[in-house]
Amino acid sequence: MSDSTAEPDTGILTDEQSVTTALVRKPNIPPEQSGTSSACRRQSPPPDAGTTGDRRGQHAPIRGQRAFPHCKVQPSTEKPKNRLSAPQNGDSERDRVRRTEKIVNGAKDAEIDLPVTLPRLVSERVRQLAFEFYPILEEHNGHRAFFLYVMNTPNRDDEDHWGSGRPLIDMGIIARCYGPEAQDFGSNLQGFRVLEMYQEQVVPDFDWTDYHSPNPWQDSGNARTVDENGVHPLLEWAWKQDRRSMNRGQVQLVDFYTGKKHNAKRRFLLRQEHKDACRAAEEEVGPACEASREWRDYLHSRDSRLFQSLTDRLPEAREKARGYDGQRQVQAFLHLSQIEAQPKPFYRFTEKTVRLQAINQGLQQIDSDLRDILTRGWTKLDLSSAQLGIAAREWRVQSALDLLSNGGSIWESLINHMGVPWEAKPALKRGLYATIYGARRTTIPYIIAKEAGKEGVEMSDEQRERFFTHGVIEELLSRREEEFERIKSQGGDRDCYENWIDLDGREKKSILSQLAQTQEMWLLSPALELAKEELSKSKPWQITLYLHDGFCINFPQSQTKEYHLSRIKRRVERRAEKGGYPTGLEVEEQKT
């Protein structure tokens, strides 16, 4: 799979003037290098199918004490082609372990259906370097797929809610990485044994946690996470430099899994893959309302050339992301990698909400500062104080209605009341959303504190407690409990499209958020109608990106931009006035 004729001294992406010789030639590092005793060991081929590959007499890793207390497991953005089967209760545990081992060894030549959400681009030289450290990756499809997942997945323990920010390894992705037979074996597949075999055959220092417990205030499931990816420090450094480099446009990028070169043809094929994945996902989850389908169909029909300029600004966005810390930086570069591979978003319908989610996790999910860089030239509009305005009208929160109807700002009011700087707005926004959507009263201060810490804002316990003495917040909490009781007594509620949302199998707070998101889409629909009318013109303005409570527009003619903006805003304002919602579209200024 690798190109053995590639020049050995090119392709490592680094901004330094010189590169360690070990990175550009075959590594030969002693075992005691950089704090890891076993990462440099050469891996032997896997045992023949049917043999166990057990490490007799070796010390097994200790599990159970490593689990982080709270892990929000993000739902998968697409369904595997092979559904997991029901357990075969007649098999003993020993039989299931042996079958698992046979499946893993047989995955050497399996056809792997990797998720389209997984970033796969690396420089040609870094791919070859990975094979030099871990030769089995070149010949074993399953291990290569899982290695790529561990190194590049955006599916991580949710750091915003006390998670570790580390890669999640649920059973679905383990099975998917090891091929159709693993998926067909379903819940009989012994995930722990698969991870052990990856550790034995590929990366000896790989380690993982036990299952995480659910997040205490959001719907979530259980999953293991990667504790240590275990790769040699030099390879990890090269991999990170590759992802962060300002020079990625100057070297040949390849798909790590297939080895195929990245070019215009591959971008076209990726667009088709993303569109096909959305169609496949629709078989499992259809649109919650017709408006969702109308938005999806319009967005998918936009010409891909509208998004070409985004890739030209990737170096500038990378430079900005290099200043981020920790998992914020990791996620930023993973999102930039998705945009680099194929920038046009394709959207799938989501369960229990009308919202659309981009299946290629890039432009829609990326940090807003980076999005502003990439979409420079587009105009972003969103509903002002949408969540509060919807709750105020639906729950009859008079203090909020008065504030917003008179042109007041909830953020300015909260900041003055709490005595915190303007930079605390993101933390207050997080706290307000948690209040509206059902977080426990005792949890909200911690949510505010965590976000304030991310923004570098100091906020005392006393200041956080003042959040709850603000008149709007006090009334919101009171009215929220009344809404919970109403939903419980009715067994659900009906949204603005007259769809019944049943409480059975859901939490009350889940219904509250779905009702608000439905109102968002209803309020924005006049803008979509106007955009469709515009398509008959020679140089139409077009909606290019859907952002839940707003969107981005490309105006090809600057001289008519203000005229069209006023028309769009008037249409949405009329809809808001008709429904009695104290909100409207406002242009959000770019931060860069």
Coordinates of C-alpha atoms in Angstrom, one line a residue:
M1 CA 0.0 0.0 0.0
S2 CA 2.8 2.4 0.7
D3 CA 4.9 4.0 -2.0
S4 CA 8.4 2.7 -1.3
T5 CA 9.9 5.0 -4.0
A6 CA 8.9 8.2 -2.2
E7 CA 11.7 10.6 -1.4
P8 CA 12.7 9.9 2.2
D9 CA 13.6 13.5 3.1
T10 CA 10.3 15.2 2.0
G11 CA 6.8 15.2 3.1
I12 CA 7.2 15.6 6.9
L13 CA 5.2 18.6 7.6
T14 CA 7.0 20.9 10.0
D15 CA 7.5 24.6 10.3
E16 CA 11.0 24.2 11.9
Q17 CA 14.1 24.7 9.8
S18 CA 15.5 21.2 10.6
V19 CA 13.9 17.9 11.4
T20 CA 15.3 15.1 13.6
T21 CA 17.0 12.6 11.4
A22 CA 15.0 9.8 13.1
L23 CA 11.9 11.3 11.5
V24 CA 13.0 11.1 8.0
R25 CA 14.7 7.8 8.0
K26 CA 13.8 4.4 9.4
P27 CA 13.7 4.7 13.2
N28 CA 16.3 2.9 15.3
I29 CA 15.6 4.2 18.8
P30 CA 16.6 2.3 22.0
P31 CA 13.7 1.1 24.2
E32 CA 14.3 3.5 27.0
Q33 CA 13.6 6.5 24.7
S34 CA 11.1 9.1 25.9
G35 CA 9.6 7.3 28.8
T36 CA 8.2 4.3 26.9
S37 CA 9.8 1.0 27.2
S38 CA 8.0 -1.0 24.5
A39 CA 6.8 1.5 21.9
C40 CA 9.8 0.8 19.6
R41 CA 9.5 -3.0 19.6
R42 CA 8.8 -4.4 16.2
Q43 CA 5.5 -6.2 15.9
S44 CA 5.2 -9.8 14.8
P45 CA 2.5 -10.9 12.4
P46 CA -0.8 -11.8 14.0
P47 CA -1.3 -15.5 14.8
D48 CA -3.0 -17.6 12.3
A49 CA -6.8 -17.5 12.3
G50 CA -8.2 -19.7 15.0
T51 CA -5.2 -19.3 17.4
T52 CA -5.6 -17.2 20.5
G53 CA -2.5 -15.0 20.6
D54 CA -2.8 -14.9 24.4
R55 CA 0.0 -13.3 26.4
R56 CA 0.6 -16.2 28.8
G57 CA 2.0 -15.1 32.1
Q58 CA 2.0 -11.4 31.2
H59 CA 0.5 -8.8 33.5
A60 CA -2.9 -7.7 32.2
P61 CA -3.7 -4.0 32.4
I62 CA -5.8 -3.1 35.4
R63 CA -9.2 -1.7 34.5
G64 CA -12.1 -0.4 36.6
Q65 CA -10.2 2.3 38.5
R66 CA -9.4 4.4 35.4
A67 CA -12.9 5.4 34.4
F68 CA -13.5 9.1 34.5
P69 CA -16.6 10.0 36.5
H70 CA -18.7 11.6 33.8
C71 CA -18.6 10.9 30.1
K72 CA -21.1 12.2 27.6
V73 CA -21.2 9.8 24.7
Q74 CA -21.9 11.6 21.5
P75 CA -24.3 9.7 19.2
S76 CA -22.8 8.3 16.0
T77 CA -23.5 10.5 13.0
E78 CA -24.2 7.6 10.7
K79 CA -25.3 4.0 10.7
P80 CA -23.1 1.1 9.8
K81 CA -24.1 -0.8 6.7
N82 CA -24.3 -4.1 8.7
R83 CA -26.5 -4.0 11.7
L84 CA -25.4 -5.6 15.0
S85 CA -27.0 -8.9 15.5
A86 CA -28.7 -10.3 18.6
P87 CA -26.6 -12.4 21.0
Q88 CA -26.2 -16.1 20.3
N89 CA -27.0 -17.2 23.8
G90 CA -25.8 -20.7 23.1
D91 CA -22.2 -19.7 22.8
S92 CA -20.1 -19.9 25.9
E93 CA -17.8 -17.0 26.8
R94 CA -14.8 -19.0 25.8
D95 CA -16.4 -19.7 22.4
R96 CA -17.1 -16.0 21.9
V97 CA -13.5 -15.0 22.8
R98 CA -12.1 -17.6 20.3
R99 CA -14.5 -16.4 17.6
T100 CA -13.5 -12.8 18.4
E101 CA -9.8 -13.7 18.0
K102 CA -10.5 -15.4 14.7
I103 CA -12.5 -12.4 13.4
V104 CA -9.7 -9.9 14.4
N105 CA -7.0 -12.1 12.7
G106 CA -9.3 -12.5 9.6
A107 CA -9.8 -8.7 9.4
K108 CA -6.3 -8.6 7.8
D109 CA -8.0 -8.7 4.4
A110 CA -11.5 -7.5 5.3
E111 CA -13.3 -4.8 3.4
I112 CA -13.6 -2.1 6.1
D113 CA -16.5 0.5 5.9
L114 CA -15.0 3.4 7.7
P115 CA -17.3 6.3 8.8
V116 CA -17.2 9.2 6.4
T117 CA -16.9 11.5 9.5
L118 CA -13.3 10.2 10.2
P119 CA -10.5 12.5 8.9
R120 CA -8.2 10.4 6.9
L121 CA -5.7 12.8 5.2
V122 CA -2.0 12.7 6.2
S123 CA 1.2 13.5 4.3
E124 CA 2.6 10.6 2.3
R125 CA 5.8 10.5 4.5
V126 CA 3.9 10.4 7.8
R127 CA 1.9 7.4 6.5
Q128 CA 5.1 5.6 5.6
L129 CA 6.6 6.5 9.0
A130 CA 3.7 4.9 10.8
F131 CA 4.3 1.7 8.8
E132 CA 8.0 1.8 9.7
F133 CA 7.2 1.9 13.4
Y134 CA 4.3 -0.5 13.2
P135 CA 4.8 -2.8 10.1
I136 CA 1.6 -4.7 10.7
L137 CA -0.5 -1.6 9.8
E138 CA 0.5 -1.9 6.2
E139 CA -0.8 -5.5 5.9
H140 CA -3.7 -5.6 8.3
N141 CA -6.8 -3.7 7.2
G142 CA -8.6 -3.9 10.6
H143 CA -5.7 -2.8 12.7
R144 CA -4.9 0.0 10.2
A145 CA -8.5 1.2 10.4
F146 CA -8.5 1.2 14.2
F147 CA -5.2 2.9 14.4
L148 CA -6.5 5.7 12.2
Y149 CA -9.6 6.0 14.4
V150 CA -7.6 6.3 17.6
M151 CA -5.3 9.0 16.1
N152 CA -7.9 11.0 14.2
T153 CA -11.5 10.6 15.5
P154 CA -13.5 13.7 16.4
N155 CA -15.8 11.5 18.4
R156 CA -14.5 12.3 21.9
D157 CA -15.5 12.3 25.5
D158 CA -17.2 15.7 25.9
E159 CA -14.7 17.9 27.6
D160 CA -17.4 20.6 28.1
H161 CA -19.2 18.3 30.5
W162 CA -16.4 17.1 32.7
G163 CA -15.1 14.5 30.3
S164 CA -11.5 13.8 29.4
G165 CA -11.6 14.9 25.7
R166 CA -10.2 11.6 24.7
P167 CA -11.3 9.3 21.9
L168 CA -14.4 7.2 22.6
I169 CA -14.2 3.5 21.7
D170 CA -17.7 2.1 21.8
M171 CA -18.5 -1.4 20.6
G172 CA -20.1 -0.1 17.4
I173 CA -16.8 1.5 16.2
I174 CA -14.7 -1.5 17.3
A175 CA -16.9 -3.8 15.2
R176 CA -16.9 -1.4 12.3
C177 CA -13.1 -1.1 12.2
Y178 CA -12.7 -4.9 12.0
G179 CA -15.1 -5.5 9.2
P180 CA -18.5 -7.1 8.3
E181 CA -17.9 -10.3 10.2
A182 CA -17.2 -8.4 13.4
Q183 CA -20.4 -6.4 12.8
D184 CA -22.4 -9.5 12.1
F185 CA -21.2 -11.1 15.3
G186 CA -22.9 -8.2 17.1
S187 CA -23.0 -8.1 20.9
N188 CA -21.1 -11.4 21.0
L189 CA -18.0 -9.6 19.9
Q190 CA -15.7 -9.4 22.9
G191 CA -14.5 -5.7 22.8
F192 CA -12.0 -6.1 25.6
R193 CA -10.3 -8.9 23.7
V194 CA -10.2 -6.9 20.5
L195 CA -8.4 -4.1 22.3
E196 CA -6.0 -6.6 23.9
M197 CA -5.1 -8.0 20.5
Y198 CA -4.5 -4.5 19.1
Q199 CA -2.2 -3.9 22.1
E200 CA -0.4 -7.2 21.6
Q201 CA -0.1 -7.1 17.8
V202 CA 0.2 -3.4 17.0
V203 CA 0.9 -0.8 19.8
P204 CA 2.1 -2.4 23.1
D205 CA 1.7 0.7 25.1
F206 CA -1.9 1.3 24.0
D207 CA -4.3 1.5 27.0
W208 CA -7.9 2.3 27.6
T209 CA -10.3 3.0 30.5
D210 CA -13.2 1.0 31.7
Y211 CA -16.7 2.1 30.8
H212 CA -17.6 5.6 31.7
S213 CA -20.8 6.5 33.7
P214 CA -23.4 8.7 32.1
N215 CA -23.3 12.5 32.4
P216 CA -25.5 13.5 35.3
W217 CA -27.5 16.1 33.5
Q218 CA -27.6 15.1 29.9
D219 CA -28.8 12.0 28.0
S220 CA -25.8 9.8 27.4
G221 CA -24.6 6.3 27.2
N222 CA -21.5 4.3 28.4
A223 CA -18.3 3.8 26.5
R224 CA -14.6 3.2 27.0
T225 CA -12.1 5.9 26.1
V226 CA -8.5 5.7 25.0
D227 CA -6.3 6.4 28.0
E228 CA -3.0 6.3 26.1
N229 CA -2.7 5.9 22.3
G230 CA 0.7 4.4 23.0
V231 CA 2.4 5.4 19.8
H232 CA 6.1 6.2 19.9
P233 CA 6.7 9.9 20.9
L234 CA 8.5 10.6 17.6
L235 CA 5.6 9.3 15.5
E236 CA 3.1 11.2 17.6
W237 CA 5.1 14.4 17.2
A238 CA 5.3 13.9 13.5
W239 CA 1.5 13.1 13.3
K240 CA 0.7 16.3 15.2
Q241 CA 3.1 18.4 13.2
D242 CA 1.5 17.0 10.1
R243 CA -1.9 18.1 11.2
R244 CA -0.8 21.5 12.4
S245 CA 1.5 22.4 9.6
M246 CA 1.2 25.6 7.5
N247 CA 2.7 23.7 4.6
R248 CA 0.1 21.1 4.0
G249 CA -0.8 22.6 0.6
Q250 CA 2.8 22.1 -0.6
V251 CA 3.1 18.3 -0.1
Q252 CA 1.2 15.3 -1.3
L253 CA -1.6 14.3 1.0
V254 CA -2.9 10.8 0.9
D255 CA -5.8 8.8 2.5
F256 CA -4.1 7.0 5.4
Y257 CA -6.3 3.9 5.1
T258 CA -6.1 3.4 1.3
G259 CA -2.9 5.3 0.4
K260 CA -4.7 7.1 -2.5
K261 CA -3.6 10.6 -3.3
H262 CA -5.8 13.5 -2.5
N263 CA -6.9 15.6 -5.5
A264 CA -9.9 17.1 -7.2
K265 CA -11.2 13.6 -8.2
R266 CA -11.1 12.4 -4.6
R267 CA -13.0 15.5 -3.4
F268 CA -15.7 14.7 -6.0
L269 CA -15.9 11.1 -4.8
L270 CA -16.0 12.3 -1.2
R271 CA -18.9 14.6 -2.0
Q272 CA -20.7 11.5 -3.4
E273 CA -19.8 9.5 -0.3
H274 CA -21.2 12.2 2.0
K275 CA -24.4 12.5 0.0
D276 CA -24.8 8.7 0.0
A277 CA -24.2 8.5 3.7
C278 CA -27.0 11.1 4.3
R279 CA -29.4 9.0 2.1
A280 CA -28.5 5.9 4.1
A281 CA -29.0 7.7 7.4
E282 CA -32.4 8.8 6.2
E283 CA -33.5 5.1 6.1
E284 CA -33.0 5.1 9.9
V285 CA -34.0 8.6 10.8
G286 CA -36.3 10.7 8.5
P287 CA -37.2 14.4 8.7
A288 CA -39.1 15.5 11.8
C289 CA -41.1 17.8 9.7
E290 CA -41.3 18.9 6.0
A291 CA -39.4 22.1 6.7
S292 CA -36.3 20.0 7.7
R293 CA -36.5 18.3 4.3
E294 CA -36.8 21.6 2.5
W295 CA -33.8 23.0 4.2
R296 CA -31.8 19.8 3.5
D297 CA -32.7 19.7 -0.2
Y298 CA -31.9 23.4 -0.7
L299 CA -28.5 23.1 1.0
H300 CA -27.5 19.9 -0.8
S301 CA -28.3 21.5 -4.2
R302 CA -25.7 24.3 -3.7
D303 CA -22.8 24.3 -6.2
S304 CA -19.6 23.0 -4.6
R305 CA -17.7 25.9 -6.2
L306 CA -19.3 28.2 -3.5
F307 CA -17.0 26.5 -1.0
Q308 CA -13.7 26.4 -2.9
S309 CA -12.5 29.7 -1.3
L310 CA -12.6 28.0 2.1
T311 CA -9.6 25.8 1.4
D312 CA -7.5 28.9 0.4
R313 CA -7.9 30.2 3.9
L314 CA -6.9 27.0 5.7
P315 CA -3.3 28.2 6.4
E316 CA -4.7 31.3 8.2
A317 CA -7.2 29.2 10.2
R318 CA -4.4 26.8 11.2
E319 CA -2.3 29.7 12.4
K320 CA -5.1 30.8 14.6
A321 CA -5.8 27.2 15.9
R322 CA -2.1 26.8 16.8
G323 CA -2.8 29.3 19.6
Y324 CA -5.5 27.2 21.2
D325 CA -4.8 24.9 24.1
G326 CA -5.6 21.2 24.9
Q327 CA -8.6 19.5 23.4
R328 CA -9.8 22.8 21.8
Q329 CA -6.8 22.7 19.6
V330 CA -7.2 19.0 18.8
Q331 CA -10.8 19.4 17.8
A332 CA -10.0 22.5 15.8
F333 CA -7.4 20.7 13.7
L334 CA -9.6 17.6 13.2
H335 CA -12.4 19.9 11.9
L336 CA -10.0 21.7 9.6
S337 CA -8.8 18.4 8.3
Q338 CA -12.4 17.5 7.3
I339 CA -12.8 20.9 5.6
E340 CA -9.5 20.3 3.8
A341 CA -10.7 16.9 2.5
Q342 CA -14.1 18.2 1.2
P343 CA -15.4 21.6 2.4
K344 CA -19.1 21.5 1.4
P345 CA -21.4 20.3 4.3
F346 CA -23.9 17.6 3.7
Y347 CA -26.7 17.2 6.3
R348 CA -28.5 14.4 7.9
F349 CA -31.8 14.4 9.8
T350 CA -31.4 13.9 13.6
E351 CA -33.5 11.9 16.0
K352 CA -35.8 13.8 18.4
T353 CA -35.2 17.1 16.7
V354 CA -35.9 19.1 13.5
R355 CA -32.3 20.3 13.3
L356 CA -29.9 19.2 10.6
Q357 CA -26.4 18.0 11.5
A358 CA -23.6 18.0 9.0
I359 CA -22.4 14.5 8.4
N360 CA -18.9 15.7 7.6
Q361 CA -18.0 17.4 10.9
G362 CA -16.3 20.5 9.7
L363 CA -17.7 23.9 8.8
Q364 CA -20.9 23.6 10.9
Q365 CA -19.2 22.3 14.1
I366 CA -15.9 24.2 14.0
D367 CA -14.9 26.9 16.5
S368 CA -16.7 30.1 15.5
D369 CA -13.4 32.1 15.3
L370 CA -12.0 29.7 12.8
R371 CA -15.3 29.7 10.9
D372 CA -15.2 33.5 10.6
I373 CA -11.8 33.2 9.0
L374 CA -12.9 30.5 6.5
T375 CA -16.1 32.1 5.6
R376 CA -14.8 35.7 5.2
G377 CA -16.9 37.3 2.5
W378 CA -20.1 35.5 3.6
T379 CA -22.6 37.2 5.8
K380 CA -23.8 35.5 9.0
L381 CA -27.3 36.1 10.4
D382 CA -28.8 34.6 13.5
L383 CA -31.9 35.0 15.6
S384 CA -31.2 37.5 18.5
S385 CA -31.6 35.9 21.9
A386 CA -33.6 33.1 20.2
Q387 CA -33.7 30.6 23.0
L388 CA -34.7 33.1 25.6
G389 CA -37.3 34.7 23.3
I390 CA -38.9 31.4 22.5
A391 CA -39.0 30.3 26.2
A392 CA -40.3 33.8 27.2
R393 CA -43.3 33.6 24.8
E394 CA -44.1 29.9 25.3
W395 CA -43.7 29.9 29.1
R396 CA -45.2 33.4 29.6
V397 CA -42.0 34.7 31.3
Q398 CA -43.1 38.3 31.5
S399 CA -39.8 39.7 32.8
A400 CA -38.0 38.3 29.7
L401 CA -40.7 39.5 27.3
D402 CA -40.5 43.0 28.7
L403 CA -36.7 43.1 28.5
L404 CA -36.5 41.8 24.9
S405 CA -39.5 43.7 23.6
N406 CA -38.0 46.9 24.7
G407 CA -34.7 46.2 22.9
G408 CA -32.8 45.1 26.0
S409 CA -30.0 42.7 26.0
I410 CA -30.1 39.7 28.5
W411 CA -26.3 39.5 28.3
E412 CA -25.7 43.2 29.2
S413 CA -28.3 42.9 32.0
L414 CA -26.7 39.7 33.5
I415 CA -23.2 41.1 33.2
N416 CA -24.2 44.3 35.1
H417 CA -26.1 42.3 37.7
M418 CA -23.3 39.9 38.4
G419 CA -20.5 42.4 38.2
V420 CA -18.5 40.3 35.7
P421 CA -16.6 41.5 32.5
W422 CA -18.0 41.3 29.0
E423 CA -15.7 38.4 28.3
A424 CA -17.9 36.3 30.6
K425 CA -20.7 36.3 28.0
P426 CA -20.0 32.8 26.6
A427 CA -20.2 31.4 30.2
L428 CA -23.4 33.2 30.8
K429 CA -24.8 31.9 27.5
R430 CA -23.9 28.4 28.5
G431 CA -25.6 28.9 31.9
L432 CA -28.8 30.4 30.4
Y433 CA -29.1 27.5 27.9
A434 CA -28.7 25.1 30.8
T435 CA -31.4 26.9 32.7
I436 CA -33.8 26.8 29.8
Y437 CA -33.2 23.2 28.9
G438 CA -33.5 21.6 32.3
A439 CA -30.1 21.4 34.0
R440 CA -30.3 21.0 37.8
R441 CA -30.1 24.2 39.8
T442 CA -27.0 22.8 41.6
T443 CA -25.3 22.0 38.3
I444 CA -25.6 25.3 36.6
P445 CA -22.9 27.1 38.6
Y446 CA -20.3 24.5 37.6
I447 CA -21.3 24.8 33.9
I448 CA -20.8 28.6 34.1
A449 CA -17.5 28.1 36.0
K450 CA -16.1 25.6 33.5
E451 CA -16.9 27.9 30.5
A452 CA -15.5 30.9 32.3
G453 CA -12.3 29.0 32.9
K454 CA -12.0 28.2 29.2
E455 CA -12.4 31.9 28.4
G456 CA -9.8 32.9 31.0
V457 CA -12.4 34.8 33.0
E458 CA -12.2 34.9 36.8
M459 CA -15.6 34.6 38.5
S460 CA -16.1 34.1 42.2
D461 CA -18.7 31.8 43.8
E462 CA -20.6 34.8 45.0
Q463 CA -20.8 36.2 41.4
R464 CA -22.0 32.9 40.0
E465 CA -24.7 32.8 42.7
R466 CA -25.9 36.2 41.6
F467 CA -26.9 34.6 38.3
F468 CA -29.9 33.0 40.2
T469 CA -31.0 36.3 41.7
H470 CA -31.5 38.0 38.4
G471 CA -35.2 38.5 37.8
V472 CA -35.4 36.8 34.4
I473 CA -33.5 33.7 35.7
E474 CA -35.7 33.5 38.8
E475 CA -38.9 33.5 36.7
L476 CA -37.4 31.2 34.1
L477 CA -36.7 28.5 36.7
S478 CA -40.2 28.8 38.2
R479 CA -41.9 28.7 34.8
R480 CA -39.7 25.8 33.7
E481 CA -41.0 23.6 36.6
E482 CA -44.5 24.5 35.5
E483 CA -43.7 23.3 31.9
F484 CA -42.3 20.1 33.3
E485 CA -45.5 19.4 35.2
R486 CA -47.6 20.2 32.1
I487 CA -45.6 17.9 29.9
K488 CA -45.8 15.1 32.5
S489 CA -49.6 15.5 32.9
Q490 CA -50.2 15.5 29.2
G491 CA -47.7 12.7 28.5
G492 CA -45.9 14.9 25.9
D493 CA -46.6 18.0 23.9
R494 CA -47.4 19.1 20.3
D495 CA -44.9 21.2 18.3
C496 CA -45.6 24.1 16.0
Y497 CA -46.0 21.8 13.0
E498 CA -48.7 19.8 14.9
N499 CA -46.4 16.8 15.5
W500 CA -47.0 15.0 18.8
I501 CA -43.9 14.5 20.9
D502 CA -44.5 11.6 23.3
L503 CA -42.9 11.6 26.7
D504 CA -42.6 7.8 26.6
G505 CA -38.9 7.0 26.2
R506 CA -37.8 10.7 26.6
E507 CA -37.0 13.1 29.4
K508 CA -39.1 16.2 29.9
K509 CA -36.1 18.4 29.2
S510 CA -35.6 16.7 25.9
I511 CA -39.1 17.7 24.9
L512 CA -38.5 21.3 25.9
S513 CA -35.4 21.5 23.7
Q514 CA -37.2 19.9 20.7
L515 CA -40.1 22.3 21.0
A516 CA -37.7 25.3 21.0
Q517 CA -35.7 23.9 18.0
T518 CA -38.9 23.5 16.1
Q519 CA -39.8 27.1 16.7
E520 CA -36.4 28.2 15.5
M521 CA -36.9 26.4 12.2
W522 CA -40.4 27.9 11.8
L523 CA -39.0 31.4 12.5
L524 CA -36.2 31.0 9.9
S525 CA -38.4 29.4 7.2
P526 CA -39.3 32.7 5.5
A527 CA -35.6 33.3 4.7
L528 CA -35.5 29.9 2.9
E529 CA -38.6 30.7 0.9
L530 CA -37.0 34.0 -0.2
A531 CA -33.7 32.2 -1.1
K532 CA -35.7 29.8 -3.3
E533 CA -37.4 32.7 -5.1
E534 CA -33.9 34.2 -5.7
L535 CA -32.7 31.1 -7.7
S536 CA -34.5 32.2 -10.8
K537 CA -32.2 35.3 -11.1
S538 CA -28.9 35.4 -13.0
K539 CA -26.7 36.1 -9.9
P540 CA -28.7 35.0 -6.9
W541 CA -27.6 35.3 -3.3
Q542 CA -27.5 31.9 -1.7
I543 CA -27.7 30.4 1.8
T544 CA -24.4 28.5 2.1
L545 CA -24.4 27.2 5.7
Y546 CA -27.1 26.1 8.2
L547 CA -26.3 27.0 11.9
H548 CA -29.4 25.9 13.8
D549 CA -30.5 29.4 14.9
G550 CA -29.0 31.1 11.9
F551 CA -27.2 30.7 8.6
C552 CA -24.6 32.2 6.3
I553 CA -25.3 33.9 2.9
N554 CA -23.0 34.5 -0.1
F555 CA -23.9 37.8 -1.8
P556 CA -22.2 37.8 -5.3
Q557 CA -23.1 41.5 -5.8
S558 CA -21.9 43.8 -3.0
Q559 CA -23.9 46.8 -4.3
T560 CA -27.3 45.0 -3.7
K561 CA -26.3 43.3 -0.4
E562 CA -27.9 45.8 1.9
Y563 CA -31.1 45.8 -0.1
H564 CA -31.4 42.0 0.1
L565 CA -30.4 41.9 3.8
S566 CA -33.3 44.2 4.7
R567 CA -35.7 42.1 2.7
I568 CA -34.6 38.9 4.5
K569 CA -34.8 40.5 7.9
R570 CA -38.2 42.0 7.3
R571 CA -39.6 38.5 6.2
V572 CA -38.4 36.9 9.4
E573 CA -39.5 39.8 11.6
R574 CA -43.0 39.5 10.2
R575 CA -43.0 35.8 11.1
A576 CA -41.8 36.5 14.6
E577 CA -44.4 39.3 15.2
K578 CA -47.1 36.9 13.9
G579 CA -46.1 34.3 16.5
G580 CA -45.4 36.8 19.3
Y581 CA -41.7 36.1 19.7
P582 CA -39.5 38.9 20.8
T583 CA -36.6 38.1 18.3
G584 CA -35.4 38.9 14.8
L585 CA -32.5 38.4 12.5
E586 CA -29.3 40.3 13.2
V587 CA -26.1 40.4 11.3
E588 CA -23.3 38.9 13.4
E589 CA -20.0 40.7 13.0
Q590 CA -17.0 38.6 12.2
K591 CA -14.4 38.4 14.9
T592 CA -11.5 38.4 12.5

